[in-house]
Structure formats: C-alpha cells, structure tokens
XYZ file of C-alpha atoms in Angstrom:
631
model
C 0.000 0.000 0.000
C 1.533 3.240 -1.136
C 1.981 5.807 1.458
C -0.573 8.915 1.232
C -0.600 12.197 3.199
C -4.416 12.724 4.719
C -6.597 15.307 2.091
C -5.019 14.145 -0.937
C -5.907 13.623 -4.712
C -6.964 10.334 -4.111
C -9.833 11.758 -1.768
C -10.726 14.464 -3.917
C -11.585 12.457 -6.604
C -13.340 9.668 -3.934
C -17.289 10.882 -3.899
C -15.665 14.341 -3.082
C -19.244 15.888 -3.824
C -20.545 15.268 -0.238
C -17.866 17.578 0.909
C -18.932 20.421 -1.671
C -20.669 23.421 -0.538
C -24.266 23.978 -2.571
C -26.565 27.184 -2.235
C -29.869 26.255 -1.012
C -30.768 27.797 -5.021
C -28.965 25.395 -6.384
C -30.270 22.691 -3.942
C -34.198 23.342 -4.753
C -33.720 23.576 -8.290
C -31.394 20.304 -9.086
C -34.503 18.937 -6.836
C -37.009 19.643 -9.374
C -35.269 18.623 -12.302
C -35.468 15.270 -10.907
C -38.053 13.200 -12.805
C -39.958 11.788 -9.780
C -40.540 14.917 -8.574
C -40.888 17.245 -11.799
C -43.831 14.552 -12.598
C -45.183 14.793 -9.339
C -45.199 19.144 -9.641
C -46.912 18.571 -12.804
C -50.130 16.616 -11.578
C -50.219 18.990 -8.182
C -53.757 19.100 -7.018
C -55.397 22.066 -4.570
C -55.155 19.876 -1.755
C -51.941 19.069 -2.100
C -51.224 22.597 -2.340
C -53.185 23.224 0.690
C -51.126 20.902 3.075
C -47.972 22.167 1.661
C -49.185 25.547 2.693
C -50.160 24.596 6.185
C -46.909 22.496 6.993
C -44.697 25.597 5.864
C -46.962 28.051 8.278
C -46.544 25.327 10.974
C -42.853 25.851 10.560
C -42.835 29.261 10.676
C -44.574 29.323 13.408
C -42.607 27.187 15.730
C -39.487 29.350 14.344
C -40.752 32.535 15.231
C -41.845 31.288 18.683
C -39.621 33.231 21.247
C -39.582 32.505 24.888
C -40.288 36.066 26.605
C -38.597 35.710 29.870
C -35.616 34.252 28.288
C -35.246 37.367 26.081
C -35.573 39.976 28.843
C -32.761 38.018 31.402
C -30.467 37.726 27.689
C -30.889 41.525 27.756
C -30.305 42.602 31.024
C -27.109 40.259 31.167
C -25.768 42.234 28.024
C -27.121 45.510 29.037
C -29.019 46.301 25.935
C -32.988 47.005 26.295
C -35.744 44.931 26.461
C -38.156 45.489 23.096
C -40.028 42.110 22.427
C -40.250 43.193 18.771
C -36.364 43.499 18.510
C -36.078 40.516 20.316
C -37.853 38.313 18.010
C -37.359 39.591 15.181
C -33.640 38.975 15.760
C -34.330 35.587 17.577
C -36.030 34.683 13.659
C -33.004 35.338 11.819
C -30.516 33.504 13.797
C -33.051 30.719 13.970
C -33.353 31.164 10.075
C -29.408 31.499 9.552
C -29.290 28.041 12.210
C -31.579 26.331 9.341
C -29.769 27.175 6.314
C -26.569 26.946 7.778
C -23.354 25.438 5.871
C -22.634 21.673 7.400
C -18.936 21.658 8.693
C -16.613 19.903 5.891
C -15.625 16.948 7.278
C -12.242 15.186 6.135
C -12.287 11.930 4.707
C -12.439 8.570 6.476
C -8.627 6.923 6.628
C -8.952 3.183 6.733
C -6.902 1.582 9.711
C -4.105 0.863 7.669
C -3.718 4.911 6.335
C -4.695 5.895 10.134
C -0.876 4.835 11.265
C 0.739 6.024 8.352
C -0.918 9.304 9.601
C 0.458 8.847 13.135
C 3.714 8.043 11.340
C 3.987 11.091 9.669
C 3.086 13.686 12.300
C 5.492 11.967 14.405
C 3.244 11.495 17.330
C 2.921 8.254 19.284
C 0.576 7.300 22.056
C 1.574 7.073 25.652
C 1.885 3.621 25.774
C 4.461 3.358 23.064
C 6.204 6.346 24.509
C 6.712 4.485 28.098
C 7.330 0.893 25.943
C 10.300 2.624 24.115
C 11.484 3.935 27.509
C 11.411 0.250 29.185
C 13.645 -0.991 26.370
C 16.115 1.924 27.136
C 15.778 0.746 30.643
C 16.503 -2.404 29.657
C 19.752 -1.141 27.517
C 21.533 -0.048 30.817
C 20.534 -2.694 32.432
C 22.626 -4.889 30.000
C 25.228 -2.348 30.257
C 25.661 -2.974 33.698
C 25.404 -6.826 32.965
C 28.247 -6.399 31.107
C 30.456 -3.883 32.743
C 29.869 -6.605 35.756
C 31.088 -9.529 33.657
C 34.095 -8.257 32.877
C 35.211 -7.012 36.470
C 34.154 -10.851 37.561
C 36.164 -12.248 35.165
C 38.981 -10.297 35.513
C 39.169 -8.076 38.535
C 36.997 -9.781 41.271
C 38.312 -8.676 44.682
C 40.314 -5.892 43.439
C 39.085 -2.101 44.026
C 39.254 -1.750 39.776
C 39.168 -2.971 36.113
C 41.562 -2.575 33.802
C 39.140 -3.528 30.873
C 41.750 -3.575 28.036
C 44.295 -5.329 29.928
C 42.266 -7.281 31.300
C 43.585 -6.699 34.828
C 42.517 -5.760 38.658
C 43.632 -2.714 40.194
C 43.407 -1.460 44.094
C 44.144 2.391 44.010
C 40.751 2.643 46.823
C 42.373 0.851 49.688
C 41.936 -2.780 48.442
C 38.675 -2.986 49.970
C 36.870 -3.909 46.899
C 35.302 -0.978 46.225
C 33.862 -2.037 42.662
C 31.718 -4.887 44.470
C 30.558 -2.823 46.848
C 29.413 0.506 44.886
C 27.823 -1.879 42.022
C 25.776 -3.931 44.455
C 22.652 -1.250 45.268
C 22.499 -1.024 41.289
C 21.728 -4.387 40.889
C 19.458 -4.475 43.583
C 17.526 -1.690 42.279
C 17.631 -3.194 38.764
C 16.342 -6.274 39.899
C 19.561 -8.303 39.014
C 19.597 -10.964 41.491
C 22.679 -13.137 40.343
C 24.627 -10.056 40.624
C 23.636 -9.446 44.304
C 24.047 -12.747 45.070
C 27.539 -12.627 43.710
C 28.304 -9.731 45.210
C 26.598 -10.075 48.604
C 28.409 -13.481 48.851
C 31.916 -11.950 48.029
C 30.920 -9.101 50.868
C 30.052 -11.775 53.517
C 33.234 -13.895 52.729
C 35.827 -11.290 51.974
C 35.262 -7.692 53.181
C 35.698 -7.950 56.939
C 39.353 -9.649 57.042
C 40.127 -7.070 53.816
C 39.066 -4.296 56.517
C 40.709 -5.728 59.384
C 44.182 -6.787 57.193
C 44.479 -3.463 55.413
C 46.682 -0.287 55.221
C 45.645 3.044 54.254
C 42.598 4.383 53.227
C 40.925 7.898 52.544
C 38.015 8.975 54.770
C 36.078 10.121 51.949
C 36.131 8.040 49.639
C 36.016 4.790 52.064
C 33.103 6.190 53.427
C 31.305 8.081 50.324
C 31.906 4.466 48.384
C 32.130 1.160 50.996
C 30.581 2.564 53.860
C 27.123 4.336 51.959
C 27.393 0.866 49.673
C 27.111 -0.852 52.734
C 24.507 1.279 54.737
C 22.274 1.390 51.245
C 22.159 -2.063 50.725
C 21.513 -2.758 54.195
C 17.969 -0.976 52.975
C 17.119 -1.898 49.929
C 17.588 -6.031 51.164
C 15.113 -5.255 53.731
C 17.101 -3.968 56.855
C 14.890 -1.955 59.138
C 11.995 -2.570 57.741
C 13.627 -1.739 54.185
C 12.852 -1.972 50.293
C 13.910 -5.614 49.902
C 14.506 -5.609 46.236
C 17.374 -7.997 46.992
C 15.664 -11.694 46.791
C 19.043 -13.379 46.713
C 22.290 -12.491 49.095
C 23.313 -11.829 52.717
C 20.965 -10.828 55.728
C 20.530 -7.441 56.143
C 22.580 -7.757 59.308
C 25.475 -9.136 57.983
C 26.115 -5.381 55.998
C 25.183 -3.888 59.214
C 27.686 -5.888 60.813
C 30.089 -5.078 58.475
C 29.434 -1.440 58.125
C 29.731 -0.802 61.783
C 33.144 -2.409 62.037
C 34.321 -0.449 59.073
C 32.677 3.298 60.726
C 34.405 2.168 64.337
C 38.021 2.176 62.387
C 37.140 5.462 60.282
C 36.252 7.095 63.416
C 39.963 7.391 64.584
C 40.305 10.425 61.896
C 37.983 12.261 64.221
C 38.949 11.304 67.133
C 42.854 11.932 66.870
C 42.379 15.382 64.978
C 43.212 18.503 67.426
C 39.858 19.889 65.841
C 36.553 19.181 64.545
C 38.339 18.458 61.212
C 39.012 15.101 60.790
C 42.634 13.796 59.199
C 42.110 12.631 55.755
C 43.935 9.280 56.045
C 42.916 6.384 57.974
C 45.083 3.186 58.587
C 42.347 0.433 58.815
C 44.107 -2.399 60.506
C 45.606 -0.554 63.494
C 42.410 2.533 63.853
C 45.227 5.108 63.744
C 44.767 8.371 61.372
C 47.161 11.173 59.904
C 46.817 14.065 57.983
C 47.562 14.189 54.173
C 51.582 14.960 53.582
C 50.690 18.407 52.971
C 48.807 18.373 56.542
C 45.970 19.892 54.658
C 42.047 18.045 54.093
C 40.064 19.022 51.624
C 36.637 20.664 52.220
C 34.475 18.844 50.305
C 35.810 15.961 51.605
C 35.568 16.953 55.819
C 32.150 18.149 54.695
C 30.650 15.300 52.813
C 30.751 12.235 55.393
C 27.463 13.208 57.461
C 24.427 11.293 55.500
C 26.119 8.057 55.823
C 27.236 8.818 59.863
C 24.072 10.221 60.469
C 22.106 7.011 59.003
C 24.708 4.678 60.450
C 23.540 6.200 64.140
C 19.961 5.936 63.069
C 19.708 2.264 62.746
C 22.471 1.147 64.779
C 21.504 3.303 67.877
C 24.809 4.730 68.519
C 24.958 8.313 68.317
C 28.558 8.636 68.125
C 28.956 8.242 64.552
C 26.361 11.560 63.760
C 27.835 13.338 66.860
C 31.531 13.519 65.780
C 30.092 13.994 61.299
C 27.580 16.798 62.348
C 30.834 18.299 64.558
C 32.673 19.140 61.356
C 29.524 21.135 59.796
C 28.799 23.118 63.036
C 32.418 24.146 62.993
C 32.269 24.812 59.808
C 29.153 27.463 60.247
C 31.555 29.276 62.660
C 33.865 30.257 60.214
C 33.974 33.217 57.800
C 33.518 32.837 54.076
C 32.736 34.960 51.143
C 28.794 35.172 50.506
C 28.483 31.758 51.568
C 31.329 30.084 49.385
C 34.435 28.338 50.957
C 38.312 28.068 50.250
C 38.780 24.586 48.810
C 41.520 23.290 51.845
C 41.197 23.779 55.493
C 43.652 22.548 58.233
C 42.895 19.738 60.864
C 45.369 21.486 62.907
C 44.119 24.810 63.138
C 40.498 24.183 62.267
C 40.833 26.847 59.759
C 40.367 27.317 55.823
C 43.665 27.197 53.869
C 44.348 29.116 50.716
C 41.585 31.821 48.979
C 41.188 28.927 45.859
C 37.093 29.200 45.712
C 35.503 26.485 42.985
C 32.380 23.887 43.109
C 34.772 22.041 41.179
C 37.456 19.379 42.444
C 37.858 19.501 46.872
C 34.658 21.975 46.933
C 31.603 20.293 45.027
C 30.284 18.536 47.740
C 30.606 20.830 50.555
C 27.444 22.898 48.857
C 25.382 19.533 47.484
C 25.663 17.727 51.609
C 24.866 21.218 53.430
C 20.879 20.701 51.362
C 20.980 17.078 51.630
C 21.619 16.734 55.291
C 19.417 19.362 56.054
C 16.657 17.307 54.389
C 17.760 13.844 56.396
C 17.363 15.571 59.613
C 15.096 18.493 59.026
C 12.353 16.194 60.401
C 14.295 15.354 63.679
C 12.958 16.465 66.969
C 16.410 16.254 68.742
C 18.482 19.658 67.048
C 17.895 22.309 65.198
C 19.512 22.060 61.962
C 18.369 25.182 59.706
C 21.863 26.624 59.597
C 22.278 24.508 57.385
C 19.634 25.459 54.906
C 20.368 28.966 55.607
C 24.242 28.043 55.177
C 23.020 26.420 51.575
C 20.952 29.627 50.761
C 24.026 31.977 51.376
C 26.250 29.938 49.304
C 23.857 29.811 45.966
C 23.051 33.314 46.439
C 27.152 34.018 46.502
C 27.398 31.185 43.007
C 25.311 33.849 41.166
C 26.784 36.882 42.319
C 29.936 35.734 41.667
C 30.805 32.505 39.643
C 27.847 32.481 37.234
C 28.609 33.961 34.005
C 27.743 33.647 30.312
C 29.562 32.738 27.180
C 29.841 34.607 23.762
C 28.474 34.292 21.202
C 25.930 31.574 22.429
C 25.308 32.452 26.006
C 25.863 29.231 27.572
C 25.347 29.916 31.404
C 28.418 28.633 33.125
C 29.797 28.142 36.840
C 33.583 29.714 36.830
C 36.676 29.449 39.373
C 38.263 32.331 41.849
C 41.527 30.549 41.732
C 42.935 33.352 43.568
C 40.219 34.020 45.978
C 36.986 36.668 45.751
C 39.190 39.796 44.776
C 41.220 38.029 41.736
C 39.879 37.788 38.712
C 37.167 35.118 36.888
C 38.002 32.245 35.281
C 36.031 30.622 32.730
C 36.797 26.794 33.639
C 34.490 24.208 34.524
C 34.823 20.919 35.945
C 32.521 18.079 34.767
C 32.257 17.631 38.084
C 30.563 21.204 38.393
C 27.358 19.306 36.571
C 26.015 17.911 40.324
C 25.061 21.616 40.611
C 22.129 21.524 38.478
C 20.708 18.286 40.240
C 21.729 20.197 43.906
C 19.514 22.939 43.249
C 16.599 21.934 41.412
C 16.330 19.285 44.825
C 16.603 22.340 47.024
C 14.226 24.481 44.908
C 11.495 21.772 45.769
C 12.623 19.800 48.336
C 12.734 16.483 45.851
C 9.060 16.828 44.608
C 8.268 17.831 41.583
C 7.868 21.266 40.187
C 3.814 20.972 39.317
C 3.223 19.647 42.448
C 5.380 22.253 44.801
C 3.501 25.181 42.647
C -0.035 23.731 43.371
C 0.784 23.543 47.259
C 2.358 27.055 46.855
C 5.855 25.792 48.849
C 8.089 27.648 46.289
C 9.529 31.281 46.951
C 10.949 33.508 43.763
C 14.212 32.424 45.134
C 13.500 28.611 44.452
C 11.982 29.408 41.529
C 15.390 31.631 40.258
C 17.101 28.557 41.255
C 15.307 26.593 39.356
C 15.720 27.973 36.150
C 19.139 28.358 36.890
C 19.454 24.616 37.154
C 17.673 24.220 33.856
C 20.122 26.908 32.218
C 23.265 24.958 33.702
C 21.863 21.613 32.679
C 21.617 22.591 28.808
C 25.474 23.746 29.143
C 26.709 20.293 30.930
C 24.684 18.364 27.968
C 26.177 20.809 25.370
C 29.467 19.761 26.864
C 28.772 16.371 25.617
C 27.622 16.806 22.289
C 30.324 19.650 20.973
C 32.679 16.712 20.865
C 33.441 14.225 17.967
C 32.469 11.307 20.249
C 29.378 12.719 21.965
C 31.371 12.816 25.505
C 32.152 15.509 27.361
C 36.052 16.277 28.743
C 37.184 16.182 32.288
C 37.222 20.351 32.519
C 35.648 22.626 29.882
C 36.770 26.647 29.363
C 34.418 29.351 28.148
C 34.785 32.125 25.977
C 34.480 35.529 27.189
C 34.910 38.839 26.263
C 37.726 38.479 28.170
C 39.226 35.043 27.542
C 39.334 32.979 24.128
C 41.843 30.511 22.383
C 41.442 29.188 19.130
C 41.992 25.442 17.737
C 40.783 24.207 20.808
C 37.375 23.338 20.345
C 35.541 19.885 20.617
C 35.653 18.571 17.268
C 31.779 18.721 16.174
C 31.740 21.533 13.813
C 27.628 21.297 13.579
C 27.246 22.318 17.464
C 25.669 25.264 18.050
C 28.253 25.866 20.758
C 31.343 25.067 18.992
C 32.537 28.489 19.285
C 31.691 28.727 22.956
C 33.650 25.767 24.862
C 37.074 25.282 24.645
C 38.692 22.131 25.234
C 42.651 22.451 25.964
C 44.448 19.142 25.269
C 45.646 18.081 28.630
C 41.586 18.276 29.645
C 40.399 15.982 26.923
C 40.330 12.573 28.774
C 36.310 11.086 29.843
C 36.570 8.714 32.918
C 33.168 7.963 32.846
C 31.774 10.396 34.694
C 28.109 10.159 36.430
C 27.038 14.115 37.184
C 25.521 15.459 34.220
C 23.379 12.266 34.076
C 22.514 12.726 37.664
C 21.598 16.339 37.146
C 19.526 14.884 33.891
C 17.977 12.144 36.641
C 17.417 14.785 39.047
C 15.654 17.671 36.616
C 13.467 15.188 34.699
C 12.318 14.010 37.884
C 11.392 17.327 39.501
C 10.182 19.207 36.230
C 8.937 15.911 34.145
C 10.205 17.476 30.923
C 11.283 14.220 27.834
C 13.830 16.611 26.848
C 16.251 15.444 29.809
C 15.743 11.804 29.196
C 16.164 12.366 25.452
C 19.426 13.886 26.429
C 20.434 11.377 28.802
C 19.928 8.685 26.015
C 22.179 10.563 23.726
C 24.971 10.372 26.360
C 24.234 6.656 27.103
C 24.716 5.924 23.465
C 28.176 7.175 23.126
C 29.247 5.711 25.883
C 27.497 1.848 24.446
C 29.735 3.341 20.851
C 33.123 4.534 22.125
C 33.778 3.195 25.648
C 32.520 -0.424 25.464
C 34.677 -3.451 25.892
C 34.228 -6.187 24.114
C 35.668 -8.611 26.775
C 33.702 -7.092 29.348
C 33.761 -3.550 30.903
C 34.035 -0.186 29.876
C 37.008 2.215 29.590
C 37.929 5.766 30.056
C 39.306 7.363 27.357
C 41.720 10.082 26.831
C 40.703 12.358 24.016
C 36.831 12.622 23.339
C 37.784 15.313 20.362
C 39.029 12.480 18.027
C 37.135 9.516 16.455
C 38.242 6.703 17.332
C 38.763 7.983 20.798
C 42.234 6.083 22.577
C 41.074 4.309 25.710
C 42.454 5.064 29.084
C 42.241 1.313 30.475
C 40.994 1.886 33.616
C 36.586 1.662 34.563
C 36.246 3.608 37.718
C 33.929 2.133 40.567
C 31.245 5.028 39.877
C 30.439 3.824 36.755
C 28.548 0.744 38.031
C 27.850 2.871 41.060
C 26.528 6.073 39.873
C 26.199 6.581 35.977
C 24.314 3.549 35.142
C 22.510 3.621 38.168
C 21.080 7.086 37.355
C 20.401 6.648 33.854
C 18.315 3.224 34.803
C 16.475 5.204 37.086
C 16.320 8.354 34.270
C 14.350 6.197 31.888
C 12.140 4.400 34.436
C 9.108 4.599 36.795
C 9.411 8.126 38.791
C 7.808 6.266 41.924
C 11.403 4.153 42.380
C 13.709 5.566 44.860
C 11.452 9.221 45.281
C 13.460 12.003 45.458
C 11.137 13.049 48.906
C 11.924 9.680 50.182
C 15.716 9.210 49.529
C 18.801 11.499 50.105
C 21.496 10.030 47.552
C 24.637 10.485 48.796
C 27.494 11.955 46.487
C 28.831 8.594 45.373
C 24.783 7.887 44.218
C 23.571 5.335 46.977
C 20.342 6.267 48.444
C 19.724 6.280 52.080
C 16.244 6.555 53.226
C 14.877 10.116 54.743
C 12.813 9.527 57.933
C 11.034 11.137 60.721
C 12.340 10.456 64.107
C-alpha cells in the first residue's frame, strides 16, 4: 500500500461531492429537475397545495416562537434594552441562519491501515508506546551494567578496579573492593539478582578480614563508596523494615555488621584530629589516622561524610557516629567565608580554611550539594535544630550567582567559573565536569525532591526557588552541550568558556555542527572522559522534579556514546583520553562510579518516577540512596 498524506488527490476524486458546498438555489432547483418529482409538480392538485401551505406556516410558526422571559434576562445580562419586537425579530433570523446553515466539511475517512501512516507522519505516538520505548532503554543499561559486571568478575573480582583492556585488577581505593561494593545497590535496584548474590556473597566472605588486614585508606572516599554501599544495601535487602529488592544475598545484618566495624576504624580520623576536622587518612588495621603529607584536608571531603554517619547512628543506635560527622559542619558554620562560598583546603590542625582557591569544582563540590541534603535527612528530627544549614546552603547559591555564574559569547551558555585566587582576583572561565552535580543540587533544594507541578499547586516555592530553578535548567543545557560539541558525543574532564575576556582558538571539541562550537574550549591536557556520572545525575534529578522528555532524550544521547566509544568487548568499559578524536584512545581503567553512579542514574532516568522518590531518599554523592525519615 503506497503511502498517502491525509486530504489528498486520491480523496478528492473519492465521492468528493458530499464535501462540496451547494446554495440552497442550487439545492431546490437540481430537486425539481429530478423526474420523480418534476412529474409529481406537474399533476399537483389544490389539496396538495393546501397541506404544503399549512406544513410551511406550521414551521414558521414554531421558528418565530420566542420565549419572553428568556429574552428579557439575555438583555439585562448584556445591558441592551428589552423590546419584544427586537427581540424576536432577531431571535427569527438567527433561527433562520441556524436552518440554512453550511454543514462543517468533514475530512475523509482513513482506513486503519492509512490511520498509522498518519500517526507516522506527524510523528506522534501514544503514551503507551512512549513508556514501551522507555522500558527498552531501561533495559539497555541494564545490559550495560550486565556487562560492565562480567568483565570485572572475570577479571578483577576482589580488586578495588578494572583494567578492561588489559584485562587486569587494580586497588588504588584501599583494596577494599570498592567495585563490588558501589555496584551492588544497582543491581538491587535493577532487579539483578545473580549479581547481588555474587556480590553479597563476596561481601560476607571477603570484606571484613580485607578491613581488618588493610593499610591506608581515605576517609572520603572509604566512606562516600564502601561505607554508603554498605549502609544502602543494608535498605534496599530489607534492613529496618527496608525496600527488599534484593531476593538473593546476605541478611541485612550481615552489611550492618560489616558497616559498623568499618565506621568504628574510620572514626579514629575524628577522634585523633586537634579539631573538629578530621585527618584525611585512615590506617584500617591498626584505627590510627594522619593528615595528608601536605597536613591539609580538603573541604568537600571533611564536609561530605554526614548522610552516611548520620544514618549509620539511626539504625544502629549509637549516636557517636552523627555526633563527631555533624561536629565538622557546626564548625564549619563558625567560620567566615565569602557570601556563603568556601576556600577549597582547610587545616585539621588549626580548624581553619587554607588558601583563597574558591571552585564547586574538584575539593569543593560537595561541601554545597551535603549542606541541602543533610538538612533534608534531619530536618524532620525532633532532637536539634539544623536550619543553619539550609540557611548556610541559601548563602552559598546566592554568593554562586553573584559571583561565579557567568555567560559565554556568542551563544550564552550559562556557566559556573573558578576564583583561583580568591573573591578579589579575577574570573576564570573553567568548569569541571564535576561542576554538573550543581544543576541536580539545586533543582532538589528548589522543591525539596518533589516535583515542580506539584510544589507550585501547594504554593511551597519562593521567587528564590523558583530563580534557582531555572538556573538549574540553564546549567543543565550547558553540561549536555558539553557532551555533544565533541566528535564522540562525551564531554572532557574540565571545559573553558569564551568571554569577552578570555578565548583561544583550535581548541574546540571537534563537532563543527554544534551550536556551541565556538563557545567551549577544550585544551588538550583536559580531553580525557573517565566515565563520569554528574551530568546524568543532574539529567535524573531535573526530569524528575520538572517531568520534561527533553532530559531523558538527552540522557539517552549520552548513554549511546558511551554503548559506541567506551565499550569493551571482553567485558567492561574504559575511560578514554581524548573525546575530540574519532576513534577515541582508551584510558584502560573503569572507575567504581560507573557501576555505582552513571548507570545507576540513567536506569532510574528512563524508568518509573515512583522508584527511589526524590522526597523519600537522600542520595549520597557517590549515588547510593539512604532513606529520609522522621524520628
């Protein structure tokens, strides 16, 4: 059947006359030049006549019938008078003009077959087909994950790492495992119960004499990556009363068990500092901490340890583990900053901020995104008052506008810059990937996690949240054009901006067609992708909260360069280190956050909004969610 657009030649030709517009002459006199009833005119009797006559004044008398009281309420409503001659006389021509009236053309009938061509061509689909084509996405990252998980088991099981290309295991995380651990709430929440089991198992046998055998460790990532793995699959198995999407694996207990033992040893950073900051380094086997060799911490990491302390005291009982976490952030409030925005180093040994470097990118990012998320775990608690915080997170996002947000020529991509020299140097225009939680951060503190329609029906959002908002729109387009103003479709580790005041040429990302190929700049030493999850958590987060396709649709876009240029055959995925050339060299290494946060947030991008609620779960910075509850 040959395709056809609706209205054309075919169905003029196809009994188009119905659809013609006649006069009403035309009408009467093609009437009597038919034969029936031109022979019946010509033998018209009297009486005939007679009942013609009377059925014609019977008609014009029920048309010219007018309902009196009707007329005088029509007339007061439109303020013009009352005159019963007027009236009717008027109320007989639109009943006249209703008689003779033109029927509506009405467009031919398509036959089922021409009915989904039509649907076809307008490029509209029904709901169901929408969400069905979502589900198979779904179902894409789900055997993404499938596969990034085969090749760590086959090559790398026990080690923190995959070296995908090699082939090899790598611990640069403390030899803890961290891989296992940060994939194994991902497969839980997709549902992949030979994974769990396989992981769970490994846990049960393996991560308690790894804890109590091994060296050195840092406090923020051990705890962002093993310790929320831990705590968030104690959950989602059921623990307390939990999820239990895990069928297959461990009691809850036993990742209790483990994650207490593991918080008990961390603890000794807080506990042997001089000051509420804690030492960065922890030596597991022996509980001992020290302080980086430059005796410096950094303040995202001090600052981004509290929703997995916190939760850990919640459903162990202990307090200690929240006391000495929520110690750093009340010191913290004590000290001065620059409208709300922090140095990116502070001392342990003085308690104080080191350096004026001011960024949300690298050793400041999470500072700002745990400052709204804590406040939201324990907003509901009846035993402190924690709105410093939100007032703390307030200050600081009022302070990223004033002074870090700027715009780039000639596109006007909105952009978060760097006061590498502190608040009276100048501007730069560079931008971390890692700057793309932002987005996520403060669309989640515009609404407190629900969505936008909702929060604006229930009136709960100031012209502050809504600023923020749109800012988090505005900086979501720029992390997404990030991605696709490269040859590959993937964005680089740190982005730069033209200004009026800064611009290099030769530098951009390789995809001439962009839009914004003129606006970022890509120097060559930034060029490398190690899988990075924030701009597909800030997609996650904003489609969530605003329910616009546009950020799934983006999100897809992303996942499909990383299926085309990262993938493994083997198993696994790599890094890579230049996303400006096609075909991109790989880096050889698949970093723990891959499993744990970037595949994790795109399955939950193109699935059921009800899964993990955003008013329901805080997810901590390394993307494992940990349950928000009333005391």
């Amino acid at each position: 059947m040959s395709k056809s657009l609706p209205y054309s030649m075919k169905d003029v030709h196809y009994d188009n006359a119905k659809f013609r517009h006649r006069s009403l002459f035309k009408v009467i006199t093609q009437t009597l030049l038919t034969s029936n009833m031109r022979r019946e005119c010509l033998s018209c009797s009297t009486g005939k006549f007679l009942g013609l006559l009377m059925i014609f004044g019977l008609a014009c008398l029920m048309l010219t019938h007018t309902n009196k009281a009707h007329s005088v309420s029509d007339g007061l409503a439109k303020g013009i008078g009352t005159n019963e001659e007027h009236e009717e006389v008027t109320d007989v021509g639109i009943r006249f003009k209703k008689l003779f009236r033109r029927a509506p053309r009405l467009p031919p009938r398509l036959s089922p077959d021409e009915k989904i061509i039509h649907r076809n061509f307008t490029g509209k689909l029904n709901e169901p087909n929408v969400e069905e084509q979502w589900k198979a996405r779904q179902q894409n990252v789900k055997d993404a994950f499938t596969h990034a998980w085969s090749g760590y088991k086959k090559f790398a099981m026990g080690y923190d790492e995959l070296m995908p290309v090699s082939r090899l295991g790598v611990d640069g995380l403390g030899g803890l495992g961290a891989t296992v651990v940060d994939a194994l709430d991902t497969a839980m929440i997709m549902g992949l119960d030979e994974v769990v089991s396989e992981a769970g198992s490994w846990i049960e046998s393996h991560l308690l004499d790894r804890i109590r055998q091994k060296g050195q460790v840092n406090l923020f990532e051990t705890t962002i990556r093993v310790l929320g793995g831990l705590l968030s699959a104690y959950h989602l198995s059921g623990g307390e009363q939990g999820m239990t999407l895990a069928q297959k694996g461990p009691k809850p207990t036993i990742y209790l068990d483990i994650a207490k033992n593991l918080a008990d040893r961390l603890l000794s950073a807080f506990t042997s500092s001089p000051t509420a900051i804690p030492f960065s380094d922890v030596v597991l086997r022996d509980s001992s901490a020290h302080s980086a060799p430059d005796g410096l911490s950094s303040t995202s990491e001090v600052s981004t340890l509290q929703l997995e302390f916190n939760y850990l005291s919640a459903i162990s009982g202990d307090p200690k583990y929240r006391t000495e976490g929520m110690k750093v952030l009340a010191h913290l409030k004590t000290l001065p900053k620059t409208e709300g925005l922090v140095p990116i180093y502070i001392s342990p040994h003085s308690g104080e901020f080191s350096g004026e470097n001011i960024r949300l990118g690298s050793r400041g990012d999470s500072y700002y995104e745990y400052l709204i998320k804590v406040w939201l775990q324990l907003r509901d608690t009846q035993d402190g008052n924690f709105t410093y915080l939100h007032d703390m997170y307030e200050e600081a996002m009022r302070g990223v506008k004033h002074m870090l947000v700027q715009k780039s020529i000639p596109s006007e991509l909105v952009f978060v810059g760097e006061l590498p020299v502190g608040p009276k140097g100048y501007l730069s225009p560079k931008m971390d990937h890692l700057v793309c939680f932002l987005p996520g951060t403060l669309a989640l503190g515009a609404t407190k996690g629900l969505t936008k329609e909702k929060a604006m029906k229930d009136n709960l959002l100031t012209f502050e949240d809504l600023e923020n908002l749109k800012l988090a729109e505005d900086l979501t387009k720029t992390c997404f054009e990030m991605y696709s103003v490269t040859s590959t479709g993937l964005a680089p580790e740190i982005a730069y901006f033209r200004t009026k005041d800064y611009f290099e040429s030769g530098l951009d990302g390789g995809n001439k067609s962009s839009e914004y190929v003129n606006d970022i700049i890509i120097k060559h030493a930034d060029r490398h992708n190690l899988l990075r999850p924030e701009t597909v958590e800030s997609l996650f987060v904003l489609y969530r909260i605003t329910q616009d396709p546009k950020y799934r649709e983006w999100g897809w876009h992303i996942f499909e360069s990383f299926e085309k240029y990262t993938k493994v055959e083997s198993g696994g995925y790599s890094s890579l280190d230049d996303v400006t050339t096609v075909p991109p060299p790989k880096r050889d290494k698949m970093e723990t956050f891959f499993l744990g946060e970037t595949l994790k947030y795109l399955y939950l991008l193109f699935g059921d909004s009800s899964v993990i609620p955003l008013d329901k779960f805080a997810f901590n910075t390394e993307a494992h969610p940990l349950p928000i509850k009333s005391s």
